[in-house]
mmCIF file of C-alpha atoms in Angstrom:
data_model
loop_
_atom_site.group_PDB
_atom_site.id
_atom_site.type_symbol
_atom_site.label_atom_id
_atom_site.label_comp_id
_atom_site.label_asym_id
_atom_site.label_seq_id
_atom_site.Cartn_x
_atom_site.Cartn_y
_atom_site.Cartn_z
ATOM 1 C CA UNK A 525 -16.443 -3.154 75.475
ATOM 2 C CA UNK A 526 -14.608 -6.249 74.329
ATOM 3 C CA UNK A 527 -10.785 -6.147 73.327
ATOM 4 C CA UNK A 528 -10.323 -6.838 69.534
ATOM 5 C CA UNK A 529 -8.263 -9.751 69.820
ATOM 6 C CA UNK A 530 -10.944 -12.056 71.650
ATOM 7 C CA UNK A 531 -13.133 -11.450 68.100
ATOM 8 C CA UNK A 532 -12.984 -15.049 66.527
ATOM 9 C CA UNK A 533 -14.087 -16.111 62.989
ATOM 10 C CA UNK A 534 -16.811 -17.498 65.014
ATOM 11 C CA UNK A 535 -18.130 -14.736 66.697
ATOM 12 C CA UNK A 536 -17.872 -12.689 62.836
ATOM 13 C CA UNK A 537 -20.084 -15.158 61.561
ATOM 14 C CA UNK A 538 -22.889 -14.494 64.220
ATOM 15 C CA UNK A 539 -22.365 -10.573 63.800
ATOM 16 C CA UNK A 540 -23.253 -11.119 60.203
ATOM 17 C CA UNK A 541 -26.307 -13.161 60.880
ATOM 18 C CA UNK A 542 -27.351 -10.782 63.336
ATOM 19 C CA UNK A 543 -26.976 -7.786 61.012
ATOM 20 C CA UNK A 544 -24.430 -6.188 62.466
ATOM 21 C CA UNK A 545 -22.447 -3.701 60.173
ATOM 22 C CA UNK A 546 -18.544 -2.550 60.537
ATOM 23 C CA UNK A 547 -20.061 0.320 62.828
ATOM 24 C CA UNK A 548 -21.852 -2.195 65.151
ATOM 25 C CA UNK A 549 -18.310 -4.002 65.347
ATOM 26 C CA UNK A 550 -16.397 -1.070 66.068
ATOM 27 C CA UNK A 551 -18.224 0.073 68.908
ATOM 28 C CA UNK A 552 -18.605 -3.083 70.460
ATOM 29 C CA UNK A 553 -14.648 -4.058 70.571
ATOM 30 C CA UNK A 554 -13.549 -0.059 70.864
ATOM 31 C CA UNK A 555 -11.460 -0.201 67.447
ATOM 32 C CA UNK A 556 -11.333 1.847 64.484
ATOM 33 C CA UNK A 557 -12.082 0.419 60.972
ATOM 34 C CA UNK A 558 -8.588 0.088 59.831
ATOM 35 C CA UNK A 559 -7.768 -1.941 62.973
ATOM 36 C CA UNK A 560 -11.107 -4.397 62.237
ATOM 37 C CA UNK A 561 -10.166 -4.854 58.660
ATOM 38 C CA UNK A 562 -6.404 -5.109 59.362
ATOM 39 C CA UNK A 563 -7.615 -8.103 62.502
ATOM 40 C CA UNK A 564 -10.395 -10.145 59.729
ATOM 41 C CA UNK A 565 -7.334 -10.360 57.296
ATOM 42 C CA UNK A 566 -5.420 -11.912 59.985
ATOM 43 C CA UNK A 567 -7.996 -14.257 60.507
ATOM 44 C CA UNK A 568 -8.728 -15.258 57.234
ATOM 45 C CA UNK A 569 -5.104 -14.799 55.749
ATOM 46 C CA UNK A 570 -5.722 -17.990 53.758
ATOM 47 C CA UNK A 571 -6.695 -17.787 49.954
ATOM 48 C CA UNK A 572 -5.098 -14.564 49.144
ATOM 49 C CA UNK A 573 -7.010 -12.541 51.264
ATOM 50 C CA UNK A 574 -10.812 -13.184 48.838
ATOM 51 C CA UNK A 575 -12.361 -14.757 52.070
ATOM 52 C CA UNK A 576 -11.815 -11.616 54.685
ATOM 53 C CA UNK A 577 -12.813 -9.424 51.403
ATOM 54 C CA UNK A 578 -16.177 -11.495 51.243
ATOM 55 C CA UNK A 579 -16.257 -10.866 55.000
ATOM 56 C CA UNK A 580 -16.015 -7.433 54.801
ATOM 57 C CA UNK A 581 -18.250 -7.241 52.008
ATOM 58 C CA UNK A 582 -21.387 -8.853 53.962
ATOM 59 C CA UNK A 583 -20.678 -6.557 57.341
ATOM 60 C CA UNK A 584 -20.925 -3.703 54.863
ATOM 61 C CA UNK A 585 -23.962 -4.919 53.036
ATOM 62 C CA UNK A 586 -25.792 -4.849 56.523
ATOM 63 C CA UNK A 587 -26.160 -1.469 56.362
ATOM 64 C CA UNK A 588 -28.499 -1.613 53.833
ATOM 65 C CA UNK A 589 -30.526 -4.024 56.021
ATOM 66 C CA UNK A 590 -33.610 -2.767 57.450
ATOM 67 C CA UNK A 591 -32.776 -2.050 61.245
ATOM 68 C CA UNK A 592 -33.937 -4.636 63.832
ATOM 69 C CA UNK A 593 -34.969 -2.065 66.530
ATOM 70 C CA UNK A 594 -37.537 -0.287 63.857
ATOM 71 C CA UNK A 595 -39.306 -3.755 64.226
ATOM 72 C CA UNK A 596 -39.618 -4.620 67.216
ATOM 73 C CA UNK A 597 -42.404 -7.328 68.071
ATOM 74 C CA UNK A 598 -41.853 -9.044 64.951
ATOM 75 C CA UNK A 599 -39.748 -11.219 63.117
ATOM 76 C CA UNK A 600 -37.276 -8.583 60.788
ATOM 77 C CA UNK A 601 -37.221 -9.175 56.903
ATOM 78 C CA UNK A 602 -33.390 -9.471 56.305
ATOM 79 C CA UNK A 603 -31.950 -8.584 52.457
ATOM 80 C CA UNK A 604 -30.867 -10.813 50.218
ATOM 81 C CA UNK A 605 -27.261 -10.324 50.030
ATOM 82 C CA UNK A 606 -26.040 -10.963 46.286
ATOM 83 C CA UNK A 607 -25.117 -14.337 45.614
ATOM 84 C CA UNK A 608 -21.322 -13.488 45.189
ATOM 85 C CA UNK A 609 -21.446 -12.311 48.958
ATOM 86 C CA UNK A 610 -23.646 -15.270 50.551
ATOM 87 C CA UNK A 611 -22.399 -16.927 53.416
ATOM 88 C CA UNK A 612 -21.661 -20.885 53.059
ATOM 89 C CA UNK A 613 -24.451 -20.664 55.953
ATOM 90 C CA UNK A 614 -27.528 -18.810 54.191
ATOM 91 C CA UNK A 615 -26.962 -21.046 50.548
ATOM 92 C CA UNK A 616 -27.826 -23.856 53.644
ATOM 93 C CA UNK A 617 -30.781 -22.359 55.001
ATOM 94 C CA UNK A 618 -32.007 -21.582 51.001
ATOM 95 C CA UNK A 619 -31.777 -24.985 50.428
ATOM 96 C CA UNK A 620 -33.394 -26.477 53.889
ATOM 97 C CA UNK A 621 -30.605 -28.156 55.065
ATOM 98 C CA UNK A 622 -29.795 -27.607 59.203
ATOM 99 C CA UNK A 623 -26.221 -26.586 59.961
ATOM 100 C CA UNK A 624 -23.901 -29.295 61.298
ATOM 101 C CA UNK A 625 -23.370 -29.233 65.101
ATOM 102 C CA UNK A 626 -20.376 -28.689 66.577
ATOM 103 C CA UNK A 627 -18.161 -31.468 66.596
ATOM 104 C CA UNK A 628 -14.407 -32.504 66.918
ATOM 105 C CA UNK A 629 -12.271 -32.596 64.396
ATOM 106 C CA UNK A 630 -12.147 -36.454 64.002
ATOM 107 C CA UNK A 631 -15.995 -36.116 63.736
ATOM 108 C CA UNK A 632 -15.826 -34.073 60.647
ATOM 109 C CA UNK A 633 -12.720 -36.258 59.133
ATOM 110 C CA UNK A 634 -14.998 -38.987 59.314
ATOM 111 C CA UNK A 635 -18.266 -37.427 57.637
ATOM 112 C CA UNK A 636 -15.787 -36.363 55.543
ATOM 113 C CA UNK A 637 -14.995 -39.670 54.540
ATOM 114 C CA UNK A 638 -18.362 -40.789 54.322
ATOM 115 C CA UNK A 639 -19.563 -37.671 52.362
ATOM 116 C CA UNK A 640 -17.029 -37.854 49.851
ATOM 117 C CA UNK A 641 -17.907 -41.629 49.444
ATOM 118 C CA UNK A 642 -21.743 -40.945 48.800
ATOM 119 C CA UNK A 643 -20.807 -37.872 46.452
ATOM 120 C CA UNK A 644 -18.760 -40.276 44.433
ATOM 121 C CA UNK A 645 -21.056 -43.305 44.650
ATOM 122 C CA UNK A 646 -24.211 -40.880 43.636
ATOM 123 C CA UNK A 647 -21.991 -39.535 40.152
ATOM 124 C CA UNK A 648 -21.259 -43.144 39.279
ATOM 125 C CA UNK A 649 -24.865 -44.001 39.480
ATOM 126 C CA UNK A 650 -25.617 -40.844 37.918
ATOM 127 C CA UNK A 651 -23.319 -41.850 34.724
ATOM 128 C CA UNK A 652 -24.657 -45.643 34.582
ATOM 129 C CA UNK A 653 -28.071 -44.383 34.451
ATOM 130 C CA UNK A 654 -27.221 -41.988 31.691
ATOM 131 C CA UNK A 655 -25.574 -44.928 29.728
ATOM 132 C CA UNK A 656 -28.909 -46.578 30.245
ATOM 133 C CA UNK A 657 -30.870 -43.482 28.873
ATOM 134 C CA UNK A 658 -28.888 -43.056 25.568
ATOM 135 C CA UNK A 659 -29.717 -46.506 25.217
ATOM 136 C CA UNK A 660 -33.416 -46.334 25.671
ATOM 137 C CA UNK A 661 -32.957 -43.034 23.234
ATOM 138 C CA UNK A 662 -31.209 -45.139 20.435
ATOM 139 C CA UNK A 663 -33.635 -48.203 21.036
ATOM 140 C CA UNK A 664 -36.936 -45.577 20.491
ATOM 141 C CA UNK A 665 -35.407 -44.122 17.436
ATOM 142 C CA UNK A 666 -34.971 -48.010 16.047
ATOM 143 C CA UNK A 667 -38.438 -48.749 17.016
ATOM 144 C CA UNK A 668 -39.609 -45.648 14.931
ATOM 145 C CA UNK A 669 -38.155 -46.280 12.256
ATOM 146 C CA UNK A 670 -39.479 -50.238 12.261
ATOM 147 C CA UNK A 671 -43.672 -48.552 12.689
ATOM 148 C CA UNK A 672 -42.810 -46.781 9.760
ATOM 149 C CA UNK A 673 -40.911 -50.072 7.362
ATOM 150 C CA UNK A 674 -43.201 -52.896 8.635
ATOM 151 C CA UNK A 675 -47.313 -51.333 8.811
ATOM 152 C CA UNK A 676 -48.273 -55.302 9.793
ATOM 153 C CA UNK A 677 -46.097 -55.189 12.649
ATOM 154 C CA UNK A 678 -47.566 -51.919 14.220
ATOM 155 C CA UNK A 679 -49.406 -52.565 17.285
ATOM 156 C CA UNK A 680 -46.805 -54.753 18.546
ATOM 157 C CA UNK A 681 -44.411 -52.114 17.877
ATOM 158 C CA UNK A 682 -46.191 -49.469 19.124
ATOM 159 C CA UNK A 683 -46.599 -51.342 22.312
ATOM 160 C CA UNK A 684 -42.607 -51.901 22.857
ATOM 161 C CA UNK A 685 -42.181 -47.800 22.012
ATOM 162 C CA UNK A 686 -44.584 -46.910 24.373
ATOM 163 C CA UNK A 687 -42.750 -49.196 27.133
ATOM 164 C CA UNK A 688 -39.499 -47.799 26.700
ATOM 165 C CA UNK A 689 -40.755 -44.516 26.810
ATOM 166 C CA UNK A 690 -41.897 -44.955 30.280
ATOM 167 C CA UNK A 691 -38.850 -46.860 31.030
ATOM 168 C CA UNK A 692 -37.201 -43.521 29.807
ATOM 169 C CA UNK A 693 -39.386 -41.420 31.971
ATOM 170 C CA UNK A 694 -38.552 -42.887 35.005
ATOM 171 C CA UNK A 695 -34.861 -42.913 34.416
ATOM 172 C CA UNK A 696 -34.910 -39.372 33.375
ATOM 173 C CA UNK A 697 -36.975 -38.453 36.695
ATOM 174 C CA UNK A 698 -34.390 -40.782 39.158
ATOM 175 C CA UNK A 699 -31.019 -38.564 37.556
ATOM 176 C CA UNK A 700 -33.115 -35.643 38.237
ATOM 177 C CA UNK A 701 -33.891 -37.025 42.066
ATOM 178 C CA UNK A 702 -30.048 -37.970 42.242
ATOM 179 C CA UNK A 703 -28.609 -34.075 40.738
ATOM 180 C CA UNK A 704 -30.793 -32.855 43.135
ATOM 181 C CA UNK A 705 -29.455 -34.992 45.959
ATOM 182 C CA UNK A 706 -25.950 -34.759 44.797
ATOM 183 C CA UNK A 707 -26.430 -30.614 44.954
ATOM 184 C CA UNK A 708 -27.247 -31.166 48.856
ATOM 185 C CA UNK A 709 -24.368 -33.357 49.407
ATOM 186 C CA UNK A 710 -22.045 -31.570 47.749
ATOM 187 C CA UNK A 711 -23.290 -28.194 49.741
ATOM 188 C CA UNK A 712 -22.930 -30.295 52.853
ATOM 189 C CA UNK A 713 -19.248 -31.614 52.459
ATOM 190 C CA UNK A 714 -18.375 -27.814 51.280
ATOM 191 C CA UNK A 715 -19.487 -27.263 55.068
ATOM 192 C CA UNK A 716 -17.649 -30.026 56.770
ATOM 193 C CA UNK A 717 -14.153 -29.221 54.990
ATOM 194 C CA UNK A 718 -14.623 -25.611 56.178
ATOM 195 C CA UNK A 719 -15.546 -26.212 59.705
ATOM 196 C CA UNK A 720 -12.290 -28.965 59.335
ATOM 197 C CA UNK A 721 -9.985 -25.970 57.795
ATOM 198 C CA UNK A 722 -11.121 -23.764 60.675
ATOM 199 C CA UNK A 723 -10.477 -26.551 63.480
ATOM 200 C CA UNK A 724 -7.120 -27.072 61.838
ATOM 201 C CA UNK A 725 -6.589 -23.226 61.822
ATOM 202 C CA UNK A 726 -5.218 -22.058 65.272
ATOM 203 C CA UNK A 727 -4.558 -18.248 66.282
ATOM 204 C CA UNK A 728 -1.797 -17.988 69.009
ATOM 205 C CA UNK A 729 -1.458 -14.903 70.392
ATOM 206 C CA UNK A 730 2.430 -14.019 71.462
ATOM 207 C CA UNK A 731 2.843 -11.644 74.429
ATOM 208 C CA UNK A 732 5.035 -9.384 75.142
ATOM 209 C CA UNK A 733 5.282 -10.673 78.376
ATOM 210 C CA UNK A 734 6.288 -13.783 77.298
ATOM 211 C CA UNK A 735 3.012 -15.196 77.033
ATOM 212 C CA UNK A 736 1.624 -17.570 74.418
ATOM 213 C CA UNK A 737 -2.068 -18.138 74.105
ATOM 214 C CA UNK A 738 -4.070 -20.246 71.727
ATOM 215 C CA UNK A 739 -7.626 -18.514 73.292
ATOM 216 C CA UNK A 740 -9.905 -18.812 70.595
ATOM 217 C CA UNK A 741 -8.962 -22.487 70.664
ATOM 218 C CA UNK A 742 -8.696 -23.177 74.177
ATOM 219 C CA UNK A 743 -8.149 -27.400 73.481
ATOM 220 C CA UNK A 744 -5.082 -26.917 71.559
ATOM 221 C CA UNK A 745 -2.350 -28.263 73.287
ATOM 222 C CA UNK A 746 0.733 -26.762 71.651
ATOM 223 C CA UNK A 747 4.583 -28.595 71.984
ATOM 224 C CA UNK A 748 7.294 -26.676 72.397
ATOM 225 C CA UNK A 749 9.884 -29.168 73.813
ATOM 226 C CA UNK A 750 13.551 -28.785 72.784
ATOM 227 C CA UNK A 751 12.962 -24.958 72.920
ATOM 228 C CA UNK A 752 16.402 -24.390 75.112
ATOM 229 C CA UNK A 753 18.606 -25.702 72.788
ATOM 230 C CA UNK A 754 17.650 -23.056 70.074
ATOM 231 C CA UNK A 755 18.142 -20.381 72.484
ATOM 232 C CA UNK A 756 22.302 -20.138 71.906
ATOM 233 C CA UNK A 757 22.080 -20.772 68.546
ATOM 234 C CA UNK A 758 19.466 -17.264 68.645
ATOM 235 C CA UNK A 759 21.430 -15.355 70.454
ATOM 236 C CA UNK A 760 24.001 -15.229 67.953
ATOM 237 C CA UNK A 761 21.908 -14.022 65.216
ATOM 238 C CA UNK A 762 22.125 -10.994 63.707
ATOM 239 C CA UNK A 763 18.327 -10.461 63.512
ATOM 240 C CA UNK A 764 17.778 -11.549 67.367
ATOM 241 C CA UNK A 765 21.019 -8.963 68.192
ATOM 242 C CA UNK A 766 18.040 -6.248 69.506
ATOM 243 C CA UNK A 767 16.033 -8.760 71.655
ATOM 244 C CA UNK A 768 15.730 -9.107 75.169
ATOM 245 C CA UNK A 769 16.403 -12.256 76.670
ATOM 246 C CA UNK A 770 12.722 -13.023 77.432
ATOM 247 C CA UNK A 771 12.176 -12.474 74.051
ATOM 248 C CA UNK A 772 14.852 -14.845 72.910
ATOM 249 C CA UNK A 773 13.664 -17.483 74.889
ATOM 250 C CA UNK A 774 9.726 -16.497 73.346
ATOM 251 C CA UNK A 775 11.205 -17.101 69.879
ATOM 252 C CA UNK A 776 12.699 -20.206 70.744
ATOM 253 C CA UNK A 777 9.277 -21.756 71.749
ATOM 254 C CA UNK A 778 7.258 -20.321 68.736
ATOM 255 C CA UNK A 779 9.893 -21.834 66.686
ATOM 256 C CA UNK A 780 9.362 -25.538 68.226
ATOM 257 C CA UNK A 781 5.687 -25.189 68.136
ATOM 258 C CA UNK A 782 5.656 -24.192 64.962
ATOM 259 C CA UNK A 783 7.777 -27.093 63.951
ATOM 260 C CA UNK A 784 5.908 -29.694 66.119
ATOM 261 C CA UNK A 785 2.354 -28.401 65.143
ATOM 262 C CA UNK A 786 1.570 -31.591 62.622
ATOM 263 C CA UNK A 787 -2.248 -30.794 61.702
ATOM 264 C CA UNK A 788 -2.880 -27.773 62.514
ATOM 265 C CA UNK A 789 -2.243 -24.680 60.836
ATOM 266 C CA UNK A 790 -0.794 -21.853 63.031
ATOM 267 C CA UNK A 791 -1.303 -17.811 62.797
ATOM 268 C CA UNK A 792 0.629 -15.950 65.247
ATOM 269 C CA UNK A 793 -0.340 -12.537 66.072
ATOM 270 C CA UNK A 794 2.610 -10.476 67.904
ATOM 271 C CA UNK A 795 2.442 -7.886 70.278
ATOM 272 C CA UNK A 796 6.202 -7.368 69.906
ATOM 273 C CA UNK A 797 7.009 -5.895 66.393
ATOM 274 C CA UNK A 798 10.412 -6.478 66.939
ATOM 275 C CA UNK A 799 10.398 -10.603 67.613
ATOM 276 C CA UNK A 800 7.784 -10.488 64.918
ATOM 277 C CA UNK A 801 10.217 -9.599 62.452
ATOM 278 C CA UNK A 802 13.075 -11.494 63.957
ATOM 279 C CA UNK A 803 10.192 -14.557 63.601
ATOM 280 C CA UNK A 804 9.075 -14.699 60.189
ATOM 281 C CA UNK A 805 12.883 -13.806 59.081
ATOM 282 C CA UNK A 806 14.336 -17.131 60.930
ATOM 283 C CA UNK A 807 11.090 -18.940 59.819
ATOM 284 C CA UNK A 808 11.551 -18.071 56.189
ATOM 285 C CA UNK A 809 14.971 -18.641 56.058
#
């Protein structure tokens, strides 16, 4: 058995590949289904709450997946799961491209960059090349109407329609080889500005011990310098007036790092419901 709180967006996104359902989940970290829904919407708190709902949504559609174990010494057939509930990471695999490796965050700022670049160099291509069609379209209907006004002239004209309707051809098939390029990079930058919101996005877990961790994102090196000279200003709050000293000094440092954060977007999760509350009142205010 695992404990609840080491279950990362990471490790949800595996589960779901695997097949696993709510069920599997709640035996494996020894929670009930209230606490598994109630520790998703933590992790996905951003875009009012549609992304841990589309979560939950494919770990429940896994039940309707054939079971692995009934098929053992073969490859299992998964279900499709309805479009509105496909991962980011299946549309990928439907379209053959290979998920992006791991990388650091100034990795994926940088094929960022570059992605957005080729998406935006690819429409303006895209929109020249239709300015060239609808000229080849206007030049054909000219060219009609001359085969039809001038009989002695004919041949020659039937010769220039026949050319621009090949040069229309090939147009037409290049903005159908760039939509269909364009569709794959714009599929691919999708994934790079997630995996960039998720390195931004940091859990810190606050003890109440004191403690503050940051384990599902064990290279994030938070700053809480200046801390002390919060703490008398704390003390003489009314909403810090049932905290222990420890805690006081706790609060203090989650305000600092959440001050001094600059990229990254924090989450805390409290053990304490107390400097919880005394937290988000002091941050909000």
């Amino acid at each position: 058995m695992m404990e609840l709180h080491s279950l990362t967006a990471k490790h949800i996104r595996v589960h779901i590949k695997n097949g696993s359902t709510p069920e599997d989940l709640m035996a494996h970290y020894s929670c009930t289904e209230a606490e598994l829904k109630e520790h998703i919407q933590r992790l996905y708190s951003q875009g009012n709450g549609k992304r841990a709902q589309d979560i939950l949504n494919a770990l429940k559609a896994n039940r309707k997946k054939p079971s692995r174990k009934s098929k053992a010494g073969a490859d299992a057939a998964v279900a499709t799961i309805p479009v509105t509930m496909r991962t980011l990471g299946e549309l990928m695999d439907d379209l053959g491209i290979e998920p992006p490796p791991e990388k650091t965050l100034a990795d994926l700022e940088e094929e960022e960059r570059v992605l957005s670049d080729e998406v935006m160099a690819l429409e303006s291509q895209h929109k020249a090349l239709a300015q060239k069609h609808h000229a080849c379209i206007g030049n054909l209907r000219n060219l009609q109407a001359k085969l039809e006004e001038i009989k002695s002239l004919l041949q020659s004209c039937r010769d220039d329609y026949e050319e621009g309707v090949a040069e229309a051809n090939t147009i037409a098939d290049q903005m159908n080889e760039i939509c269909n390029l364009r569709r794959e990079k714009v599929v691919a930058l999708e994934a790079v500005r997630q995996l960039i919101e998720e390195k931004k996005t940091v859990t810190l877990y606050v003890y109440a011990d004191g403690r503050i961790e940051a384990s599902d994102n064990p290279e994030f090196d938070f700053d809480d310098y200046g801390y002390q000279d919060l703490k008398p200003w704390l003390s003489e709050r009314e909403e810090c007036q049932n905290l222990r000293v420890r805690d006081i000094d706790t609060l203090a440092r989650l305000l600092k790092i959440d001050e001094q954060a600059e990229k990254h977007l924090l989450v805390f999760v409290f053990e304490d419901e107390d400097l919880e509350s005394a937290f988000q009142t002091i941050k909000g205010a």
